[in-house]
Amino acid sequence: LLDDETNFNEELTSIAGERLFYWLLELLASRKYELGSVFSLVPNFDKCIKEHGDYKDYILKFKDSFEKVLDKKNIVPVKKGIANVNYIVYDTIGLTTSGIMTDEEFLEFADLEDVYLPLPILRSNKSFNRFLKNYAKKDLTFTVEDLHEMIENEQFQEWLKVQENNDKFLNFLLVN
């Protein structure tokens, strides 16, 4: 029974936002769908508000409840299962999809510990990258500036001394 102060639509909207997370998780676990397509189901909340401004309060309630669960639970497929988005590296320059180094080398050279890279199949998926753009932690977003810092890493410099690695890295820089 709801009291007079409770707005049923707001409560329902909050529940729906939370349930979206668990539905996405079920879809990922079922293995019946392409992983990237599951992440395409996460709404673009800013666009929703822009196009349906009369429902802004409900959209924000939905978004907030979705994000509360997202912040606490694991949803991103990684090599060892699933991880929380707060521990996922978002590679904006495509270094981890280039094939020039292993994931372990990337994490070592970028001086990243206790974090994960998404499954390779997701790294170049447009929907998944939109999801990461919105939800990955800013300090785990790998950018050109981070590449500059990585070049200063001694282990990376040693890796570059191997001619094949040097050639692959230079090719990556020329293509990208």
mmCIF file of N, CA, C and O in Angstrom, residues 76-148:
data_model
loop_
_atom_site.group_PDB
_atom_site.id
_atom_site.type_symbol
_atom_site.label_atom_id
_atom_site.label_comp_id
_atom_site.label_asym_id
_atom_site.label_seq_id
_atom_site.Cartn_x
_atom_site.Cartn_y
_atom_site.Cartn_z
ATOM 1 N N VAL A 76 30.306 -5.950 -17.365
ATOM 2 C CA VAL A 76 31.137 -5.912 -18.572
ATOM 3 C C VAL A 76 31.884 -7.234 -18.750
ATOM 4 O O VAL A 76 32.678 -7.629 -17.889
ATOM 5 N N PRO A 77 31.653 -7.921 -19.881
ATOM 6 C CA PRO A 77 32.380 -9.167 -20.141
ATOM 7 C C PRO A 77 33.882 -8.921 -20.331
ATOM 8 O O PRO A 77 34.286 -8.064 -21.118
ATOM 9 N N VAL A 78 34.671 -9.660 -19.566
ATOM 10 C CA VAL A 78 36.128 -9.615 -19.653
ATOM 11 C C VAL A 78 36.621 -11.057 -19.773
ATOM 12 O O VAL A 78 35.837 -11.993 -19.635
ATOM 13 N N LYS A 79 37.907 -11.229 -20.013
ATOM 14 C CA LYS A 79 38.445 -12.579 -20.211
ATOM 15 C C LYS A 79 38.135 -13.527 -19.062
ATOM 16 O O LYS A 79 37.925 -14.708 -19.270
ATOM 17 N N LYS A 80 38.114 -13.007 -17.849
ATOM 18 C CA LYS A 80 37.924 -13.873 -16.678
ATOM 19 C C LYS A 80 36.504 -13.818 -16.138
ATOM 20 O O LYS A 80 36.283 -14.089 -14.971
ATOM 21 N N GLY A 81 35.524 -13.460 -16.945
ATOM 22 C CA GLY A 81 34.139 -13.418 -16.490
ATOM 23 C C GLY A 81 33.494 -12.083 -16.775
ATOM 24 O O GLY A 81 33.451 -11.637 -17.915
ATOM 25 N N ILE A 82 33.003 -11.450 -15.735
ATOM 26 C CA ILE A 82 32.426 -10.112 -15.892
ATOM 27 C C ILE A 82 32.990 -9.210 -14.794
ATOM 28 O O ILE A 82 33.346 -9.673 -13.718
ATOM 29 N N ALA A 83 33.057 -7.921 -15.106
ATOM 30 C CA ALA A 83 33.633 -6.963 -14.171
ATOM 31 C C ALA A 83 32.749 -5.732 -14.079
ATOM 32 O O ALA A 83 31.890 -5.491 -14.936
ATOM 33 N N ASN A 84 32.994 -4.968 -13.061
ATOM 34 C CA ASN A 84 32.284 -3.716 -12.865
ATOM 35 C C ASN A 84 32.841 -2.666 -13.823
ATOM 36 O O ASN A 84 34.050 -2.602 -14.035
ATOM 37 N N VAL A 85 31.983 -1.851 -14.365
ATOM 38 C CA VAL A 85 32.403 -0.830 -15.324
ATOM 39 C C VAL A 85 33.415 0.140 -14.706
ATOM 40 O O VAL A 85 34.224 0.730 -15.426
ATOM 41 N N ASN A 86 33.420 0.260 -13.401
ATOM 42 C CA ASN A 86 34.370 1.150 -12.730
ATOM 43 C C ASN A 86 35.809 0.644 -12.785
ATOM 44 O O ASN A 86 36.727 1.354 -12.391
ATOM 45 N N TYR A 87 35.997 -0.586 -13.265
ATOM 46 C CA TYR A 87 37.327 -1.173 -13.362
ATOM 47 C C TYR A 87 37.682 -1.532 -14.809
ATOM 48 O O TYR A 87 38.560 -2.355 -15.043
ATOM 49 N N ILE A 88 37.000 -0.905 -15.752
ATOM 50 C CA ILE A 88 37.206 -1.199 -17.172
ATOM 51 C C ILE A 88 37.979 -0.069 -17.836
ATOM 52 O O ILE A 88 37.650 1.104 -17.675
ATOM 53 N N VAL A 89 39.013 -0.430 -18.589
ATOM 54 C CA VAL A 89 39.782 0.548 -19.346
ATOM 55 C C VAL A 89 39.046 0.811 -20.659
ATOM 56 O O VAL A 89 38.683 -0.113 -21.384
ATOM 57 N N TYR A 90 38.837 2.086 -20.945
ATOM 58 C CA TYR A 90 38.202 2.522 -22.193
ATOM 59 C C TYR A 90 39.296 3.080 -23.102
ATOM 60 O O TYR A 90 39.787 4.181 -22.895
ATOM 61 N N ASP A 91 39.681 2.310 -24.083
ATOM 62 C CA ASP A 91 40.742 2.685 -25.022
ATOM 63 C C ASP A 91 40.132 3.499 -26.155
ATOM 64 O O ASP A 91 39.504 2.950 -27.057
ATOM 65 N N THR A 92 40.347 4.807 -26.133
ATOM 66 C CA THR A 92 39.738 5.682 -27.143
ATOM 67 C C THR A 92 40.542 5.764 -28.432
ATOM 68 O O THR A 92 40.047 6.299 -29.422
ATOM 69 N N ILE A 93 41.770 5.244 -28.429
ATOM 70 C CA ILE A 93 42.608 5.375 -29.623
ATOM 71 C C ILE A 93 42.797 4.068 -30.382
ATOM 72 O O ILE A 93 43.419 4.061 -31.442
ATOM 73 N N GLY A 94 42.285 2.971 -29.860
ATOM 74 C CA GLY A 94 42.342 1.697 -30.574
ATOM 75 C C GLY A 94 43.631 0.926 -30.422
ATOM 76 O O GLY A 94 43.876 -0.032 -31.172
ATOM 77 N N LEU A 95 44.447 1.268 -29.462
ATOM 78 C CA LEU A 95 45.702 0.539 -29.271
ATOM 79 C C LEU A 95 45.448 -0.916 -28.906
ATOM 80 O O LEU A 95 46.129 -1.816 -29.390
ATOM 81 N N THR A 96 44.429 -1.174 -28.092
ATOM 82 C CA THR A 96 44.153 -2.548 -27.657
ATOM 83 C C THR A 96 43.450 -3.376 -28.725
ATOM 84 O O THR A 96 43.330 -4.585 -28.573
ATOM 85 N N THR A 97 42.991 -2.746 -29.782
ATOM 86 C CA THR A 97 42.378 -3.497 -30.880
ATOM 87 C C THR A 97 43.338 -3.647 -32.058
ATOM 88 O O THR A 97 43.022 -4.329 -33.025
ATOM 89 N N SER A 98 44.496 -3.025 -31.960
ATOM 90 C CA SER A 98 45.438 -3.020 -33.080
ATOM 91 C C SER A 98 46.188 -4.327 -33.251
ATOM 92 O O SER A 98 46.714 -4.604 -34.327
ATOM 93 N N GLY A 99 46.272 -5.134 -32.186
ATOM 94 C CA GLY A 99 46.986 -6.402 -32.277
ATOM 95 C C GLY A 99 48.496 -6.264 -32.194
ATOM 96 O O GLY A 99 49.213 -7.229 -32.444
ATOM 97 N N ILE A 100 49.001 -5.099 -31.842
ATOM 98 C CA ILE A 100 50.460 -4.933 -31.808
ATOM 99 C C ILE A 100 51.081 -5.384 -30.497
ATOM 100 O O ILE A 100 52.292 -5.576 -30.431
ATOM 101 N N MET A 101 50.248 -5.539 -29.459
ATOM 102 C CA MET A 101 50.765 -6.016 -28.177
ATOM 103 C C MET A 101 49.671 -6.787 -27.470
ATOM 104 O O MET A 101 48.494 -6.655 -27.807
ATOM 105 N N THR A 102 50.069 -7.580 -26.503
ATOM 106 C CA THR A 102 49.085 -8.339 -25.738
ATOM 107 C C THR A 102 48.379 -7.414 -24.747
ATOM 108 O O THR A 102 48.870 -6.320 -24.440
ATOM 109 N N ASP A 103 47.262 -7.867 -24.247
ATOM 110 C CA ASP A 103 46.545 -7.097 -23.227
ATOM 111 C C ASP A 103 47.421 -6.907 -21.993
ATOM 112 O O ASP A 103 47.438 -5.825 -21.393
ATOM 113 N N GLU A 104 48.155 -7.944 -21.630
ATOM 114 C CA GLU A 104 49.018 -7.870 -20.458
ATOM 115 C C GLU A 104 50.115 -6.835 -20.660
ATOM 116 O O GLU A 104 50.437 -6.067 -19.744
ATOM 117 N N GLU A 105 50.684 -6.800 -21.857
ATOM 118 C CA GLU A 105 51.704 -5.790 -22.153
ATOM 119 C C GLU A 105 51.100 -4.390 -22.095
ATOM 120 O O GLU A 105 51.693 -3.476 -21.510
ATOM 121 N N PHE A 106 49.939 -4.225 -22.669
ATOM 122 C CA PHE A 106 49.279 -2.912 -22.639
ATOM 123 C C PHE A 106 49.088 -2.436 -21.200
ATOM 124 O O PHE A 106 49.424 -1.299 -20.863
ATOM 125 N N LEU A 107 48.531 -3.298 -20.361
ATOM 126 C CA LEU A 107 48.275 -2.915 -18.976
ATOM 127 C C LEU A 107 49.584 -2.589 -18.245
ATOM 128 O O LEU A 107 49.646 -1.635 -17.454
ATOM 129 N N GLU A 108 50.625 -3.354 -18.533
ATOM 130 C CA GLU A 108 51.927 -3.093 -17.904
ATOM 131 C C GLU A 108 52.507 -1.767 -18.399
ATOM 132 O O GLU A 108 52.934 -0.928 -17.605
ATOM 133 N N PHE A 109 52.500 -1.569 -19.703
ATOM 134 C CA PHE A 109 53.088 -0.356 -20.273
ATOM 135 C C PHE A 109 52.293 0.898 -19.889
ATOM 136 O O PHE A 109 52.856 1.969 -19.726
ATOM 137 N N ALA A 110 50.997 0.750 -19.747
ATOM 138 C CA ALA A 110 50.152 1.890 -19.363
ATOM 139 C C ALA A 110 50.136 2.085 -17.850
ATOM 140 O O ALA A 110 49.481 2.990 -17.349
ATOM 141 N N ASP A 111 50.852 1.214 -17.147
ATOM 142 C CA ASP A 111 50.947 1.271 -15.688
ATOM 143 C C ASP A 111 49.569 1.192 -15.039
ATOM 144 O O ASP A 111 49.219 1.985 -14.163
ATOM 145 N N LEU A 112 48.795 0.210 -15.490
ATOM 146 C CA LEU A 112 47.446 -0.006 -14.964
ATOM 147 C C LEU A 112 47.409 -1.330 -14.211
ATOM 148 O O LEU A 112 47.837 -2.357 -14.734
ATOM 149 N N GLU A 113 46.899 -1.277 -12.998
ATOM 150 C CA GLU A 113 46.797 -2.478 -12.175
ATOM 151 C C GLU A 113 45.372 -2.624 -11.657
ATOM 152 O O GLU A 113 44.670 -1.636 -11.467
ATOM 153 N N ASP A 114 44.983 -3.860 -11.426
ATOM 154 C CA ASP A 114 43.676 -4.157 -10.844
ATOM 155 C C ASP A 114 42.516 -3.606 -11.676
ATOM 156 O O ASP A 114 41.509 -3.147 -11.132
ATOM 157 N N VAL A 115 42.711 -3.605 -12.987
ATOM 158 C CA VAL A 115 41.658 -3.186 -13.914
ATOM 159 C C VAL A 115 41.571 -4.218 -15.035
ATOM 160 O O VAL A 115 42.412 -5.114 -15.133
ATOM 161 N N TYR A 116 40.574 -4.064 -15.881
ATOM 162 C CA TYR A 116 40.331 -5.037 -16.942
ATOM 163 C C TYR A 116 40.130 -4.346 -18.277
ATOM 164 O O TYR A 116 39.673 -3.207 -18.335
ATOM 165 N N LEU A 117 40.424 -5.096 -19.304
ATOM 166 C CA LEU A 117 40.035 -4.694 -20.652
ATOM 167 C C LEU A 117 38.801 -5.508 -21.023
ATOM 168 O O LEU A 117 38.706 -6.685 -20.665
ATOM 169 N N PRO A 118 37.851 -4.897 -21.713
ATOM 170 C CA PRO A 118 36.689 -5.673 -22.155
ATOM 171 C C PRO A 118 37.127 -6.752 -23.142
ATOM 172 O O PRO A 118 38.230 -6.699 -23.686
ATOM 173 N N LEU A 119 36.248 -7.705 -23.368
ATOM 174 C CA LEU A 119 36.553 -8.725 -24.375
ATOM 175 C C LEU A 119 36.901 -8.054 -25.697
ATOM 176 O O LEU A 119 36.312 -7.025 -26.049
ATOM 177 N N PRO A 120 37.849 -8.634 -26.446
ATOM 178 C CA PRO A 120 38.245 -8.022 -27.717
ATOM 179 C C PRO A 120 37.078 -7.736 -28.669
ATOM 180 O O PRO A 120 37.075 -6.709 -29.349
ATOM 181 N N ILE A 121 36.088 -8.600 -28.690
ATOM 182 C CA ILE A 121 34.954 -8.418 -29.593
ATOM 183 C C ILE A 121 34.163 -7.138 -29.281
ATOM 184 O O ILE A 121 33.522 -6.558 -30.149
ATOM 185 N N LEU A 122 34.229 -6.679 -28.046
ATOM 186 C CA LEU A 122 33.502 -5.479 -27.640
ATOM 187 C C LEU A 122 34.274 -4.188 -27.891
ATOM 188 O O LEU A 122 33.677 -3.125 -28.037
ATOM 189 N N ARG A 123 35.568 -4.267 -27.932
ATOM 190 C CA ARG A 123 36.400 -3.061 -27.960
ATOM 191 C C ARG A 123 36.157 -2.160 -29.159
ATOM 192 O O ARG A 123 36.356 -0.952 -29.082
ATOM 193 N N SER A 124 35.750 -2.717 -30.264
ATOM 194 C CA SER A 124 35.495 -1.884 -31.448
ATOM 195 C C SER A 124 34.001 -1.771 -31.751
ATOM 196 O O SER A 124 33.617 -1.243 -32.789
ATOM 197 N N ASN A 125 33.166 -2.225 -30.834
ATOM 198 C CA ASN A 125 31.716 -2.156 -31.029
ATOM 199 C C ASN A 125 31.210 -0.760 -30.694
ATOM 200 O O ASN A 125 31.447 -0.242 -29.596
ATOM 201 N N LYS A 126 30.495 -0.167 -31.629
ATOM 202 C CA LYS A 126 30.014 1.211 -31.485
ATOM 203 C C LYS A 126 29.110 1.381 -30.253
ATOM 204 O O LYS A 126 29.271 2.329 -29.474
ATOM 205 N N SER A 127 28.182 0.484 -30.061
ATOM 206 C CA SER A 127 27.253 0.592 -28.928
ATOM 207 C C SER A 127 27.976 0.427 -27.596
ATOM 208 O O SER A 127 27.704 1.151 -26.633
ATOM 209 N N PHE A 128 28.885 -0.527 -27.549
ATOM 210 C CA PHE A 128 29.628 -0.740 -26.315
ATOM 211 C C PHE A 128 30.514 0.461 -26.003
ATOM 212 O O PHE A 128 30.616 0.888 -24.854
ATOM 213 N N ASN A 129 31.141 1.022 -27.024
ATOM 214 C CA ASN A 129 31.994 2.184 -26.796
ATOM 215 C C ASN A 129 31.186 3.406 -26.368
ATOM 216 O O ASN A 129 31.665 4.215 -25.570
ATOM 217 N N ARG A 130 29.971 3.531 -26.845
ATOM 218 C CA ARG A 130 29.086 4.613 -26.371
ATOM 219 C C ARG A 130 28.786 4.398 -24.886
ATOM 220 O O ARG A 130 28.806 5.340 -24.090
ATOM 221 N N PHE A 131 28.536 3.144 -24.526
ATOM 222 C CA PHE A 131 28.304 2.804 -23.125
ATOM 223 C C PHE A 131 29.523 3.183 -22.280
ATOM 224 O O PHE A 131 29.388 3.823 -21.237
ATOM 225 N N LEU A 132 30.730 2.803 -22.739
ATOM 226 C CA LEU A 132 31.932 3.135 -21.980
ATOM 227 C C LEU A 132 32.177 4.640 -21.929
ATOM 228 O O LEU A 132 32.603 5.168 -20.903
ATOM 229 N N LYS A 133 31.891 5.305 -23.023
ATOM 230 C CA LYS A 133 32.067 6.762 -23.042
ATOM 231 C C LYS A 133 31.233 7.406 -21.938
ATOM 232 O O LYS A 133 31.666 8.366 -21.297
ATOM 233 N N ASN A 134 30.056 6.870 -21.702
ATOM 234 C CA ASN A 134 29.165 7.423 -20.685
ATOM 235 C C ASN A 134 29.480 6.946 -19.277
ATOM 236 O O ASN A 134 29.216 7.679 -18.313
ATOM 237 N N TYR A 135 30.038 5.734 -19.133
ATOM 238 C CA TYR A 135 30.132 5.144 -17.802
ATOM 239 C C TYR A 135 31.525 4.756 -17.335
ATOM 240 O O TYR A 135 31.707 4.485 -16.145
ATOM 241 N N ALA A 136 32.503 4.693 -18.214
ATOM 242 C CA ALA A 136 33.861 4.357 -17.757
ATOM 243 C C ALA A 136 34.408 5.516 -16.928
ATOM 244 O O ALA A 136 34.109 6.679 -17.194
ATOM 245 N N LYS A 137 35.205 5.175 -15.943
ATOM 246 C CA LYS A 137 35.828 6.226 -15.123
ATOM 247 C C LYS A 137 36.799 7.015 -15.996
ATOM 248 O O LYS A 137 37.498 6.450 -16.827
ATOM 249 N N LYS A 138 36.806 8.301 -15.786
ATOM 250 C CA LYS A 138 37.666 9.179 -16.597
ATOM 251 C C LYS A 138 39.142 8.811 -16.460
ATOM 252 O O LYS A 138 39.883 8.880 -17.437
ATOM 253 N N ASP A 139 39.576 8.399 -15.268
ATOM 254 C CA ASP A 139 40.983 8.050 -15.098
ATOM 255 C C ASP A 139 41.339 6.702 -15.715
ATOM 256 O O ASP A 139 42.504 6.332 -15.782
ATOM 257 N N LEU A 140 40.343 5.967 -16.201
ATOM 258 C CA LEU A 140 40.592 4.716 -16.924
ATOM 259 C C LEU A 140 40.301 4.856 -18.418
ATOM 260 O O LEU A 140 40.210 3.865 -19.128
ATOM 261 N N THR A 141 40.161 6.078 -18.873
ATOM 262 C CA THR A 141 39.970 6.345 -20.297
ATOM 263 C C THR A 141 41.343 6.593 -20.906
ATOM 264 O O THR A 141 42.016 7.564 -20.565
ATOM 265 N N PHE A 142 41.765 5.685 -21.789
ATOM 266 C CA PHE A 142 43.093 5.753 -22.393
ATOM 267 C C PHE A 142 43.030 6.640 -23.634
ATOM 268 O O PHE A 142 42.321 6.342 -24.592
ATOM 269 N N THR A 143 43.781 7.746 -23.583
ATOM 270 C CA THR A 143 43.756 8.752 -24.646
ATOM 271 C C THR A 143 45.149 8.929 -25.254
ATOM 272 O O THR A 143 46.113 8.287 -24.823
ATOM 273 N N VAL A 144 45.258 9.835 -26.193
ATOM 274 C CA VAL A 144 46.551 10.149 -26.801
ATOM 275 C C VAL A 144 47.539 10.628 -25.740
ATOM 276 O O VAL A 144 48.722 10.271 -25.770
ATOM 277 N N GLU A 145 47.055 11.397 -24.779
ATOM 278 C CA GLU A 145 47.928 11.866 -23.705
ATOM 279 C C GLU A 145 48.479 10.682 -22.901
ATOM 280 O O GLU A 145 49.647 10.694 -22.501
ATOM 281 N N ASP A 146 47.659 9.684 -22.689
ATOM 282 C CA ASP A 146 48.125 8.488 -21.979
ATOM 283 C C ASP A 146 49.148 7.722 -22.809
ATOM 284 O O ASP A 146 50.084 7.137 -22.257
ATOM 285 N N LEU A 147 48.980 7.742 -24.118
ATOM 286 C CA LEU A 147 49.963 7.105 -25.002
ATOM 287 C C LEU A 147 51.309 7.804 -24.861
ATOM 288 O O LEU A 147 52.352 7.148 -24.793
ATOM 289 N N HIS A 148 51.287 9.118 -24.772
ATOM 290 C CA HIS A 148 52.532 9.868 -24.577
ATOM 291 C C HIS A 148 53.213 9.448 -23.276
ATOM 292 O O HIS A 148 54.439 9.268 -23.244
#
